[in-house]
One Martini backbone bead per residue (centre of mass of N, CA, C, O) as a GRO file, in nm:
protein
  118
    1MET     BB    1   2.273   0.221  -0.997
    2THR     BB    2   2.584   0.127  -0.997
    3GLU     BB    3   2.892   0.065  -0.936
    4LYS     BB    4   3.175   0.155  -1.032
    5PRO     BB    5   3.481   0.059  -1.111
    6GLY     BB    6   3.708   0.179  -0.872
    7SER     BB    7   3.535   0.307  -0.691
    8SER     BB    8   3.504   0.479  -0.366
    9ARG     BB    9   3.203   0.499  -0.384
   10LYS     BB   10   2.913   0.454  -0.272
   11ARG     BB   11   2.658   0.321  -0.355
   12PHE     BB   12   2.381   0.400  -0.486
   13GLN     BB   13   2.056   0.492  -0.317
   14LEU     BB   14   1.765   0.614  -0.360
   15GLU     BB   15   1.603   0.572  -0.109
   16GLU     BB   16   1.850   0.739   0.068
   17ALA     BB   17   1.840   1.000  -0.107
   18THR     BB   18   1.939   1.316  -0.140
   19ILE     BB   19   1.884   1.554  -0.364
   20ASP     BB   20   2.215   1.587  -0.402
   21GLU     BB   21   2.263   1.301  -0.452
   22LEU     BB   22   2.133   1.289  -0.679
   23HIS     BB   23   2.234   1.487  -0.855
   24GLU     BB   24   2.503   1.371  -0.861
   25ALA     BB   25   2.444   1.096  -1.006
   26ILE     BB   26   2.371   1.218  -1.260
   27ARG     BB   27   2.597   1.332  -1.316
   28ALA     BB   28   2.795   1.088  -1.314
   29GLY     BB   29   2.600   0.864  -1.436
   30GLU     BB   30   2.403   0.659  -1.204
   31ALA     BB   31   2.159   0.843  -1.318
   32THR     BB   32   1.825   0.911  -1.424
   33CYS     BB   33   1.557   1.026  -1.440
   34ILE     BB   34   1.411   0.784  -1.582
   35SER     BB   35   1.516   0.570  -1.394
   36VAL     BB   36   1.385   0.730  -1.113
   37VAL     BB   37   1.084   0.671  -1.243
   38GLN     BB   38   1.086   0.391  -1.275
   39HIS     BB   39   1.145   0.289  -0.990
   40TYR     BB   40   0.882   0.431  -0.852
   41LEU     BB   41   0.707   0.265  -1.010
   42ALA     BB   42   0.797  -0.014  -0.920
   43ARG     BB   43   0.717   0.036  -0.622
   44VAL     BB   44   0.427   0.103  -0.652
   45ARG     BB   45   0.355  -0.184  -0.775
   46ALA     BB   46   0.480  -0.363  -0.522
   47TYR     BB   47   0.333  -0.158  -0.319
   48ASN     BB   48   0.003  -0.179  -0.415
   49GLY     BB   49  -0.157  -0.153  -0.160
   50PRO     BB   50  -0.256  -0.243   0.117
   51ALA     BB   51  -0.105  -0.391   0.448
   52SER     BB   52  -0.405  -0.506   0.558
   53LEU     BB   53  -0.651  -0.653   0.711
   54LEU     BB   54  -0.954  -0.740   0.763
   55VAL     BB   55  -1.236  -0.683   1.003
   56THR     BB   56  -1.453  -0.908   1.110
   57GLU     BB   57  -1.680  -1.121   1.291
   58ASP     BB   58  -1.653  -1.388   1.071
   59GLY     BB   59  -1.385  -1.428   0.916
   60ALA     BB   60  -1.476  -1.400   0.619
   61GLU     BB   61  -1.501  -1.344   0.312
   62ILE     BB   62  -1.470  -1.108   0.032
   63PRO     BB   63  -1.523  -0.945  -0.222
   64GLU     BB   64  -1.381  -0.870  -0.493
   65ALA     BB   65  -1.171  -0.536  -0.523
   66THR     BB   66  -1.111  -0.218  -0.682
   67GLY     BB   67  -0.929   0.065  -0.712
   68THR     BB   68  -0.743   0.333  -0.732
   69VAL     BB   69  -0.525   0.413  -1.010
   70ARG     BB   70  -0.163   0.294  -0.946
   71ALA     BB   71   0.064   0.313  -1.193
   72GLY     BB   72  -0.151   0.153  -1.409
   73ILE     BB   73  -0.278   0.010  -1.121
   74PRO     BB   74  -0.494  -0.117  -0.926
   75ILE     BB   75  -0.615  -0.179  -0.645
   76ARG     BB   76  -0.615  -0.427  -0.392
   77PHE     BB   77  -0.816  -0.601  -0.204
   78PRO     BB   78  -0.866  -0.813   0.024
   79THR     BB   79  -1.063  -1.101   0.098
   80GLN     BB   80  -0.947  -1.156   0.357
   81THR     BB   81  -1.016  -1.219   0.723
   82VAL     BB   82  -1.059  -1.110   1.031
   83LYS     BB   83  -1.130  -1.171   1.340
   84ILE     BB   84  -1.208  -1.009   1.587
   85SER     BB   85  -1.127  -1.249   1.825
   86ASP     BB   86  -0.827  -1.256   1.734
   87VAL     BB   87  -0.776  -0.907   1.812
   88LEU     BB   88  -1.034  -0.916   2.036
   89PRO     BB   89  -1.103  -1.084   2.300
   90TYR     BB   90  -1.337  -0.856   2.418
   91HIS     BB   91  -1.578  -0.761   2.212
   92ASP     BB   92  -1.827  -0.902   2.357
   93LYS     BB   93  -1.793  -0.634   2.596
   94TYR     BB   94  -1.853  -0.424   2.387
   95LYS     BB   95  -2.041  -0.085   2.345
   96GLY     BB   96  -2.037   0.021   2.095
   97ARG     BB   97  -2.025   0.004   1.747
   98ARG     BB   98  -2.078  -0.198   1.524
   99LEU     BB   99  -1.912  -0.388   1.316
  100SER     BB  100  -2.125  -0.419   1.089
  101THR     BB  101  -2.139  -0.147   1.021
  102VAL     BB  102  -1.851  -0.097   0.925
  103ALA     BB  103  -1.836  -0.306   0.715
  104TRP     BB  104  -2.078  -0.184   0.535
  105LYS     BB  105  -1.919   0.086   0.487
  106ARG     BB  106  -1.648  -0.064   0.331
  107ARG     BB  107  -1.844  -0.180   0.089
  108ARG     BB  108  -1.976   0.095   0.017
  109GLN     BB  109  -1.685   0.209  -0.071
  110ILE     BB  110  -1.580  -0.002  -0.280
  111ARG     BB  111  -1.821   0.028  -0.476
  112MET     BB  112  -1.766   0.289  -0.537
  113CYS     BB  113  -1.502   0.312  -0.619
  114ASN     BB  114  -1.571   0.103  -0.887
  115SER     BB  115  -1.769   0.318  -1.014
  116ASN     BB  116  -1.515   0.545  -1.060
  117THR     BB  117  -1.320   0.331  -1.237
  118ALA     BB  118  -1.542   0.251  -1.503
   0.00000   0.00000   0.00000
């Protein structure tokens, strides 16, 4: 997936390629089916996991937990949390379901996920 010397074509970039461009790159020898699969597996490994932190009432750390296996690696959940008042300054005035109930359900989901992958 590199540019050939003396080529006037732009460099093939898998993430931005259409199906037709991918087929053309394979025919031109710029990519192979194996290199495409390896590239996507590497991306899954690099970006495997949640993209945000958990929000809790006190911002305390939680026990480490892993989840479903993707691309041969289990998803790792963050152990650091963000205190709810840092995100929602008026949370103490909220009248809905308590955050601790939501956090308890999340911990339960993580435990269930761990027991299913063992």
